[in-house]
Amino acid sequence: MKHRGNILQLGIKELRSLWRDKALLLFVAFAFTGLIYVVSSATSQELNNAPIAVVDEDQSPLSKRIINAFYGPYFKTPDIISLPEVDPAMDNGSYTFVINIPPYFERDVLAGKQPDLQVNIDATRMTQAFIGDGYIQNIIGTEINEFVKGYRATYVYPVQLTSRIKFNPNLTSVWFGSVMELMNVITMISIILTGAAVIREREHGTLEHLLVMPLTPFEIVVAKIWANGLVILLAAAFSLFVVIEGFLHVPIHGSAALFLFGAAIHLFATTSLGILLGTQARTMPQLGLLIILILLPLQMLSGGITPRESMPDIVQNIMLVAPTTHFVKFAQAILYRGAGWEVVWPYFLALLAIGTVFFLFALARFRKSVAQS
């Protein structure tokens, strides 16, 4: 009971300390609200208002028909430019696509000569370039076929192809981006808060005060974990229900309670990692550098951005010891596919094992740093 009381009071002290740090508190609030909203809504993966220009050297009804086929919201209204303007316009990034319709294009099409039509693509705008290329080919092909036949017809395939897009039927990138950003923010803020809590104790001289009290390193570490983890878990719940489900209108297919329970286990691992980094760093700038080195691989290689199956085998195996790998797995399974306990319990167990290892390392390192103080 004495240990529990000490852990409770130390945790309350952590919460009060965080409440007095208005800058850090404001950062946490923005990360779980504005950052998630902006990142998920601004980084759309759909083709939207792509800048396009056309060099019309044919000046025929067919070329006019092709130009008028490009309209919003996929493309901006095409600009008509001359052939010498193509290279400067592409070099300065004015257009993602420039279509060059050659002279006598309509005549050659009607004569069955299959003339070439050039499409210049700025591949530095990777997402627009990849998606837009398919759109352009489909639009031009449809308009040419309709012009030649004199009517719009749909080709009937000998086999009926039925596609069923599950979990995101409209392929809306906001549905994916918002949840993934929430997972990234949970990981990032948990490491920052606990690492900063350790550094703050050292910089403010309160660590020495704790050392003269009848407290153990175990009690201090556990108090920092539960206090900071509680703040992040409450912020994550608010973000999930208010920002993601409320403002962004992303449907939650599975149990939010099960997701938050798994997030709590994930926070046990990441807050322990934050304490470990806080004991290694001596100042906040050092902590920031360590977090960058650790956080980027955790987020980039977790499977949230690029599927794990697309990564080299050695990277997949190494990332099995990373908490974010299992966090992404069960979060996607619950929130996207409505998975239950029978599906996600292996990820919870793996996270608990990883968190225990991080906690033991953090506790040992904290004891060593306390002994050196």
Tab-separated table of C-alpha atoms in Angstrom:
chain	number	residue	atom	x	y	z
A	1	MET	CA	0.000	0.000	0.000
A	2	LYS	CA	2.889	2.360	0.737
A	3	HIS	CA	4.360	1.772	-2.732
A	4	ARG	CA	0.959	2.388	-4.332
A	5	GLY	CA	0.525	5.610	-2.392
A	6	ASN	CA	3.965	6.847	-3.424
A	7	ILE	CA	3.320	5.990	-7.073
A	8	LEU	CA	-0.050	7.762	-6.958
A	9	GLN	CA	1.347	10.928	-5.368
A	10	LEU	CA	4.356	11.021	-7.695
A	11	GLY	CA	2.026	10.635	-10.661
A	12	ILE	CA	-0.098	13.537	-9.458
A	13	LYS	CA	3.093	15.584	-9.147
A	14	GLU	CA	3.882	14.726	-12.786
A	15	LEU	CA	0.440	15.875	-13.878
A	16	ARG	CA	0.836	19.162	-12.002
A	17	SER	CA	4.259	19.685	-13.517
A	18	LEU	CA	2.871	19.090	-17.004
A	19	TRP	CA	-0.029	21.468	-16.305
A	20	ARG	CA	2.424	24.237	-15.425
A	21	ASP	CA	4.382	23.682	-18.645
A	22	LYS	CA	1.971	25.575	-20.899
A	23	ALA	CA	4.144	25.338	-24.017
A	24	LEU	CA	4.378	21.546	-23.826
A	25	LEU	CA	0.682	21.268	-22.970
A	26	LEU	CA	-0.230	23.418	-25.976
A	27	PHE	CA	1.961	21.243	-28.187
A	28	VAL	CA	0.172	18.101	-27.006
A	29	ALA	CA	-3.247	19.675	-27.573
A	30	PHE	CA	-2.340	20.807	-31.100
A	31	ALA	CA	-0.779	17.452	-31.996
A	32	PHE	CA	-3.965	15.533	-31.164
A	33	THR	CA	-6.307	18.013	-32.852
A	34	GLY	CA	-4.955	20.456	-35.418
A	35	LEU	CA	-2.012	18.331	-36.558
A	36	ILE	CA	-4.158	15.266	-37.217
A	37	TYR	CA	-6.812	17.319	-39.002
A	38	VAL	CA	-4.336	19.237	-41.171
A	39	VAL	CA	-2.117	16.285	-42.094
A	40	SER	CA	-4.986	13.947	-42.975
A	41	SER	CA	-7.005	16.502	-44.951
A	42	ALA	CA	-4.170	18.389	-46.648
A	43	THR	CA	-2.109	15.414	-47.802
A	44	SER	CA	-4.745	13.941	-50.089
A	45	GLN	CA	-3.679	11.000	-52.241
A	46	GLU	CA	-6.417	11.582	-54.826
A	47	LEU	CA	-5.904	13.514	-58.053
A	48	ASN	CA	-7.186	17.013	-57.398
A	49	ASN	CA	-6.706	20.232	-59.420
A	50	ALA	CA	-3.673	18.918	-61.278
A	51	PRO	CA	-2.184	21.697	-63.460
A	52	ILE	CA	-2.268	20.737	-67.140
A	53	ALA	CA	-1.446	22.434	-70.440
A	54	VAL	CA	-2.015	21.487	-74.078
A	55	VAL	CA	-0.020	22.247	-77.215
A	56	ASP	CA	-2.681	22.092	-79.935
A	57	GLU	CA	-0.832	21.911	-83.255
A	58	ASP	CA	-3.797	20.267	-84.974
A	59	GLN	CA	-6.542	22.843	-84.271
A	60	SER	CA	-9.179	20.286	-85.231
A	61	PRO	CA	-12.569	19.326	-83.757
A	62	LEU	CA	-10.945	16.200	-82.267
A	63	SER	CA	-8.205	18.185	-80.538
A	64	LYS	CA	-10.790	20.614	-79.142
A	65	ARG	CA	-12.812	17.660	-77.913
A	66	ILE	CA	-9.791	16.213	-76.103
A	67	ILE	CA	-8.975	19.565	-74.468
A	68	ASN	CA	-12.547	20.049	-73.232
A	69	ALA	CA	-12.559	16.550	-71.701
A	70	PHE	CA	-10.199	17.672	-68.913
A	71	TYR	CA	-12.187	19.322	-66.157
A	72	GLY	CA	-12.356	19.598	-62.389
A	73	PRO	CA	-11.997	18.428	-59.780
A	74	TYR	CA	-9.319	16.144	-61.193
A	75	PHE	CA	-7.652	18.704	-63.470
A	76	LYS	CA	-7.523	22.459	-63.686
A	77	THR	CA	-8.817	24.057	-66.860
A	78	PRO	CA	-6.100	23.280	-69.453
A	79	ASP	CA	-3.891	26.175	-70.564
A	80	ILE	CA	-3.162	26.419	-74.274
A	81	ILE	CA	0.555	27.019	-74.815
A	82	SER	CA	2.952	26.917	-77.772
A	83	LEU	CA	5.574	24.250	-78.395
A	84	PRO	CA	8.575	26.479	-77.390
A	85	GLU	CA	6.896	27.117	-74.030
A	86	VAL	CA	6.809	23.450	-73.036
A	87	ASP	CA	10.355	23.023	-71.706
A	88	PRO	CA	10.434	26.292	-69.680
A	89	ALA	CA	7.004	25.541	-68.224
A	90	MET	CA	8.029	22.021	-67.187
A	91	ASP	CA	11.371	23.244	-65.827
A	92	ASN	CA	9.805	25.802	-63.497
A	93	GLY	CA	7.073	23.410	-62.352
A	94	SER	CA	4.113	25.305	-63.809
A	95	TYR	CA	2.410	22.121	-65.005
A	96	THR	CA	2.355	18.490	-63.982
A	97	PHE	CA	1.124	17.397	-67.419
A	98	VAL	CA	1.647	18.874	-70.878
A	99	ILE	CA	-0.098	17.185	-73.807
A	100	ASN	CA	1.248	17.767	-77.307
A	101	ILE	CA	-1.322	17.122	-80.059
A	102	PRO	CA	0.673	16.948	-83.337
A	103	PRO	CA	-0.371	18.445	-86.698
A	104	TYR	CA	-2.848	16.426	-88.790
A	105	PHE	CA	-3.736	14.351	-85.746
A	106	GLU	CA	-7.435	14.094	-86.587
A	107	ARG	CA	-6.735	13.263	-90.231
A	108	ASP	CA	-4.348	10.466	-89.284
A	109	VAL	CA	-6.776	9.046	-86.725
A	110	LEU	CA	-9.591	8.891	-89.273
A	111	ALA	CA	-7.186	7.294	-91.774
A	112	GLY	CA	-6.365	4.562	-89.263
A	113	LYS	CA	-2.644	5.475	-89.053
A	114	GLN	CA	-2.460	5.441	-85.215
A	115	PRO	CA	-0.532	8.723	-84.772
A	116	ASP	CA	1.515	9.444	-81.648
A	117	LEU	CA	0.235	11.875	-79.056
A	118	GLN	CA	2.880	13.021	-76.562
A	119	VAL	CA	2.172	13.408	-72.837
A	120	ASN	CA	4.925	15.118	-70.821
A	121	ILE	CA	4.753	14.334	-67.090
A	122	ASP	CA	6.595	15.983	-64.202
A	123	ALA	CA	7.438	12.871	-62.190
A	124	THR	CA	8.749	14.875	-59.225
A	125	ARG	CA	5.075	15.234	-58.267
A	126	MET	CA	4.974	11.503	-57.802
A	127	THR	CA	1.419	10.911	-56.623
A	128	GLN	CA	-0.190	13.186	-59.199
A	129	ALA	CA	2.066	11.823	-61.951
A	130	PHE	CA	1.246	8.177	-61.265
A	131	ILE	CA	-2.529	8.597	-60.894
A	132	GLY	CA	-2.872	11.308	-63.531
A	133	ASP	CA	-1.134	9.259	-66.224
A	134	GLY	CA	-3.862	6.629	-65.999
A	135	TYR	CA	-6.605	9.264	-66.015
A	136	ILE	CA	-5.157	10.971	-69.104
A	137	GLN	CA	-4.826	7.734	-71.062
A	138	ASN	CA	-8.403	6.781	-70.215
A	139	ILE	CA	-9.821	10.218	-71.097
A	140	ILE	CA	-7.995	10.521	-74.420
A	141	GLY	CA	-8.790	6.934	-75.418
A	142	THR	CA	-12.489	7.399	-74.634
A	143	GLU	CA	-12.757	10.660	-76.571
A	144	ILE	CA	-10.959	9.275	-79.631
A	145	ASN	CA	-13.089	6.112	-79.718
A	146	GLU	CA	-16.288	8.126	-79.397
A	147	PHE	CA	-15.165	10.523	-82.142
A	148	VAL	CA	-14.317	7.712	-84.569
A	149	LYS	CA	-17.488	5.711	-83.900
A	150	GLY	CA	-19.733	8.733	-83.746
A	151	TYR	CA	-21.299	7.667	-80.453
A	152	ARG	CA	-20.242	6.818	-76.911
A	153	ALA	CA	-20.253	3.085	-76.288
A	154	THR	CA	-19.099	0.898	-73.456
A	155	TYR	CA	-17.113	-2.193	-74.341
A	156	VAL	CA	-18.761	-5.350	-73.060
A	157	TYR	CA	-16.231	-7.813	-71.690
A	158	PRO	CA	-16.761	-11.533	-72.245
A	159	VAL	CA	-16.279	-12.016	-68.486
A	160	GLN	CA	-18.155	-10.072	-65.804
A	161	LEU	CA	-15.618	-8.471	-63.429
A	162	THR	CA	-17.029	-7.491	-60.046
A	163	SER	CA	-14.809	-5.491	-57.700
A	164	ARG	CA	-15.670	-5.145	-54.038
A	165	ILE	CA	-13.619	-2.499	-52.236
A	166	LYS	CA	-13.834	-3.266	-48.531
A	167	PHE	CA	-13.254	-1.008	-45.509
A	168	ASN	CA	-12.814	2.153	-47.648
A	169	PRO	CA	-15.241	1.870	-50.589
A	170	ASN	CA	-14.574	5.374	-51.947
A	171	LEU	CA	-10.789	5.052	-51.577
A	172	THR	CA	-10.774	8.232	-49.478
A	173	SER	CA	-7.256	8.983	-48.302
A	174	VAL	CA	-8.525	10.941	-45.270
A	175	TRP	CA	-9.918	7.725	-43.797
A	176	PHE	CA	-6.471	6.184	-43.869
A	177	GLY	CA	-4.367	9.267	-43.168
A	178	SER	CA	-6.234	10.419	-40.059
A	179	VAL	CA	-5.963	7.117	-38.198
A	180	MET	CA	-2.322	6.631	-39.182
A	181	GLU	CA	-1.482	10.154	-38.044
A	182	LEU	CA	-3.186	9.462	-34.711
A	183	MET	CA	-0.932	6.427	-34.252
A	184	ASN	CA	2.147	8.469	-35.152
A	185	VAL	CA	1.178	11.219	-32.714
A	186	ILE	CA	0.577	8.747	-29.871
A	187	THR	CA	4.042	7.284	-30.368
A	188	MET	CA	5.772	10.644	-30.785
A	189	ILE	CA	4.140	12.464	-27.861
A	190	SER	CA	4.566	9.552	-25.449
A	191	ILE	CA	8.312	9.419	-26.065
A	192	ILE	CA	8.662	13.207	-25.876
A	193	LEU	CA	6.640	13.650	-22.679
A	194	THR	CA	8.368	10.984	-20.618
A	195	GLY	CA	11.822	11.862	-21.910
A	196	ALA	CA	11.196	15.541	-21.174
A	197	ALA	CA	9.908	14.642	-17.698
A	198	VAL	CA	13.238	13.019	-16.810
A	199	ILE	CA	15.242	15.908	-18.280
A	200	ARG	CA	13.016	18.430	-16.478
A	201	GLU	CA	13.707	16.731	-13.124
A	202	ARG	CA	17.430	17.037	-13.730
A	203	GLU	CA	17.396	20.612	-15.051
A	204	HIS	CA	15.112	21.937	-12.286
A	205	GLY	CA	17.058	20.147	-9.554
A	206	THR	CA	14.002	18.249	-8.311
A	207	LEU	CA	15.699	14.906	-8.904
A	208	GLU	CA	17.901	15.550	-5.878
A	209	HIS	CA	14.790	16.258	-3.822
A	210	LEU	CA	13.365	12.887	-4.803
A	211	LEU	CA	16.597	11.140	-3.868
A	212	VAL	CA	16.422	12.296	-0.231
A	213	MET	CA	12.854	11.019	0.100
A	214	PRO	CA	11.949	7.425	0.980
A	215	LEU	CA	11.273	6.619	-2.672
A	216	THR	CA	12.609	3.898	-4.950
A	217	PRO	CA	13.582	4.300	-8.610
A	218	PHE	CA	10.820	1.814	-9.438
A	219	GLU	CA	8.186	4.091	-7.916
A	220	ILE	CA	9.516	7.158	-9.750
A	221	VAL	CA	9.614	5.410	-13.125
A	222	VAL	CA	6.157	3.832	-12.784
A	223	ALA	CA	4.684	7.178	-11.717
A	224	LYS	CA	6.054	8.903	-14.809
A	225	ILE	CA	4.704	6.129	-17.023
A	226	TRP	CA	1.149	6.120	-15.692
A	227	ALA	CA	0.809	9.894	-15.451
A	228	ASN	CA	2.070	10.722	-18.926
A	229	GLY	CA	0.383	7.647	-20.404
A	230	LEU	CA	-2.956	8.727	-18.936
A	231	VAL	CA	-2.687	12.194	-20.484
A	232	ILE	CA	-1.904	10.742	-23.912
A	233	LEU	CA	-4.633	8.102	-23.686
A	234	LEU	CA	-7.270	10.737	-22.861
A	235	ALA	CA	-6.027	12.964	-25.683
A	236	ALA	CA	-6.105	10.001	-28.081
A	237	ALA	CA	-9.695	9.179	-27.108
A	238	PHE	CA	-10.724	12.815	-27.649
A	239	SER	CA	-8.988	12.875	-31.019
A	240	LEU	CA	-10.569	9.589	-32.100
A	241	PHE	CA	-14.144	10.553	-31.249
A	242	VAL	CA	-14.135	14.315	-31.844
A	243	VAL	CA	-11.529	15.008	-34.553
A	244	ILE	CA	-11.467	11.802	-36.597
A	245	GLU	CA	-15.023	10.547	-36.233
A	246	GLY	CA	-16.642	13.955	-35.672
A	247	PHE	CA	-14.902	16.519	-37.888
A	248	LEU	CA	-13.360	14.244	-40.518
A	249	HIS	CA	-16.358	11.846	-40.616
A	250	VAL	CA	-14.204	8.719	-40.615
A	251	PRO	CA	-16.273	5.660	-39.617
A	252	ILE	CA	-14.891	3.516	-36.801
A	253	HIS	CA	-15.767	-0.093	-37.627
A	254	GLY	CA	-14.418	-1.822	-34.527
A	255	SER	CA	-14.450	-1.404	-30.764
A	256	ALA	CA	-12.937	1.921	-29.687
A	257	ALA	CA	-12.536	0.531	-26.149
A	258	LEU	CA	-10.462	-2.380	-27.469
A	259	PHE	CA	-8.309	0.029	-29.460
A	260	LEU	CA	-7.722	2.253	-26.421
A	261	PHE	CA	-6.850	-0.792	-24.342
A	262	GLY	CA	-4.243	-1.780	-26.915
A	263	ALA	CA	-3.039	1.834	-27.081
A	264	ALA	CA	-2.492	1.720	-23.304
A	265	ILE	CA	-0.242	-1.341	-23.724
A	266	HIS	CA	1.581	0.444	-26.548
A	267	LEU	CA	2.037	3.482	-24.289
A	268	PHE	CA	3.632	1.239	-21.663
A	269	ALA	CA	6.301	0.391	-24.223
A	270	THR	CA	6.818	3.870	-25.685
A	271	THR	CA	6.818	5.733	-22.367
A	272	SER	CA	9.411	3.266	-21.072
A	273	LEU	CA	11.446	4.001	-24.192
A	274	GLY	CA	11.048	7.726	-23.530
A	275	ILE	CA	12.412	7.336	-19.998
A	276	LEU	CA	15.317	5.303	-21.365
A	277	LEU	CA	16.162	8.102	-23.805
A	278	GLY	CA	15.721	10.687	-21.046
A	279	THR	CA	18.336	8.955	-18.929
A	280	GLN	CA	20.747	8.854	-21.865
A	281	ALA	CA	20.375	12.536	-22.777
A	282	ARG	CA	21.591	15.328	-20.529
A	283	THR	CA	19.751	18.233	-22.130
A	284	MET	CA	16.582	18.775	-24.144
A	285	PRO	CA	18.510	19.336	-27.425
A	286	GLN	CA	20.256	15.983	-26.925
A	287	LEU	CA	16.907	14.359	-26.241
A	288	GLY	CA	15.516	15.881	-29.438
A	289	LEU	CA	18.348	14.410	-31.505
A	290	LEU	CA	17.898	10.973	-29.952
A	291	ILE	CA	14.140	11.073	-30.560
A	292	ILE	CA	14.688	11.915	-34.238
A	293	LEU	CA	17.032	8.948	-34.642
A	294	ILE	CA	14.585	6.585	-32.945
A	295	LEU	CA	11.229	7.978	-34.021
A	296	LEU	CA	11.763	8.160	-37.784
A	297	PRO	CA	12.557	4.431	-38.221
A	298	LEU	CA	9.721	3.507	-35.852
A	299	GLN	CA	7.201	5.404	-37.969
A	300	MET	CA	8.612	4.863	-41.463
A	301	LEU	CA	9.217	1.123	-41.094
A	302	SER	CA	6.213	0.153	-38.978
A	303	GLY	CA	4.039	-0.726	-41.977
A	304	GLY	CA	1.798	2.301	-41.631
A	305	ILE	CA	3.213	4.132	-44.656
A	306	THR	CA	4.643	1.286	-46.739
A	307	PRO	CA	3.320	-2.283	-46.389
A	308	ARG	CA	5.756	-4.504	-44.523
A	309	GLU	CA	5.566	-7.072	-47.296
A	310	SER	CA	7.241	-4.554	-49.620
A	311	MET	CA	10.255	-4.199	-47.330
A	312	PRO	CA	13.398	-6.378	-47.374
A	313	ASP	CA	13.144	-9.455	-45.188
A	314	ILE	CA	15.889	-8.246	-42.846
A	315	VAL	CA	13.979	-5.011	-42.178
A	316	GLN	CA	10.753	-6.932	-41.532
A	317	ASN	CA	12.510	-9.171	-39.024
A	318	ILE	CA	14.257	-6.307	-37.230
A	319	MET	CA	11.047	-4.308	-36.938
A	320	LEU	CA	9.326	-7.167	-35.099
A	321	VAL	CA	11.014	-5.852	-31.932
A	322	ALA	CA	9.580	-2.362	-32.531
A	323	PRO	CA	6.324	-1.556	-30.711
A	324	THR	CA	4.948	0.473	-33.618
A	325	THR	CA	4.868	-2.594	-35.882
A	326	HIS	CA	2.368	-4.368	-33.648
A	327	PHE	CA	0.531	-1.122	-32.854
A	328	VAL	CA	-0.155	-0.477	-36.545
A	329	LYS	CA	-1.245	-4.072	-37.056
A	330	PHE	CA	-3.896	-4.160	-34.357
A	331	ALA	CA	-5.022	-0.528	-34.851
A	332	GLN	CA	-5.747	-1.120	-38.531
A	333	ALA	CA	-7.416	-4.428	-37.744
A	334	ILE	CA	-9.727	-2.891	-35.124
A	335	LEU	CA	-10.525	0.538	-36.562
A	336	TYR	CA	-10.653	-0.409	-40.260
A	337	ARG	CA	-11.772	-4.028	-40.314
A	338	GLY	CA	-13.702	-4.305	-37.058
A	339	ALA	CA	-11.502	-7.083	-35.651
A	340	GLY	CA	-12.138	-8.421	-32.162
A	341	TRP	CA	-10.048	-9.768	-29.310
A	342	GLU	CA	-9.542	-13.161	-30.975
A	343	VAL	CA	-7.648	-11.456	-33.826
A	344	VAL	CA	-5.549	-8.854	-32.022
A	345	TRP	CA	-4.489	-10.611	-28.815
A	346	PRO	CA	-1.135	-11.788	-30.303
A	347	TYR	CA	-0.218	-8.152	-31.041
A	348	PHE	CA	-1.156	-7.153	-27.490
A	349	LEU	CA	1.007	-9.949	-26.097
A	350	ALA	CA	3.965	-8.930	-28.293
A	351	LEU	CA	3.593	-5.298	-27.198
A	352	LEU	CA	3.479	-6.322	-23.553
A	353	ALA	CA	6.708	-8.324	-23.954
A	354	ILE	CA	8.463	-5.472	-25.765
A	355	GLY	CA	7.235	-2.972	-23.180
A	356	THR	CA	8.520	-5.141	-20.335
A	357	VAL	CA	11.985	-5.266	-21.902
A	358	PHE	CA	12.013	-1.483	-22.427
A	359	PHE	CA	10.796	-0.941	-18.869
A	360	LEU	CA	13.527	-3.114	-17.365
A	361	PHE	CA	16.208	-1.345	-19.405
A	362	ALA	CA	14.784	2.069	-18.489
A	363	LEU	CA	14.614	1.140	-14.790
A	364	ALA	CA	18.202	-0.131	-14.778
A	365	ARG	CA	19.443	2.956	-16.580
A	366	PHE	CA	17.454	5.261	-14.263
A	367	ARG	CA	18.916	3.563	-11.198
A	368	LYS	CA	22.404	4.029	-12.632
A	369	SER	CA	21.801	7.695	-13.409
A	370	VAL	CA	20.390	8.238	-9.899
A	371	ALA	CA	23.447	6.587	-8.369
A	372	GLN	CA	25.713	8.891	-10.373
A	373	SER	CA	23.808	12.047	-9.332
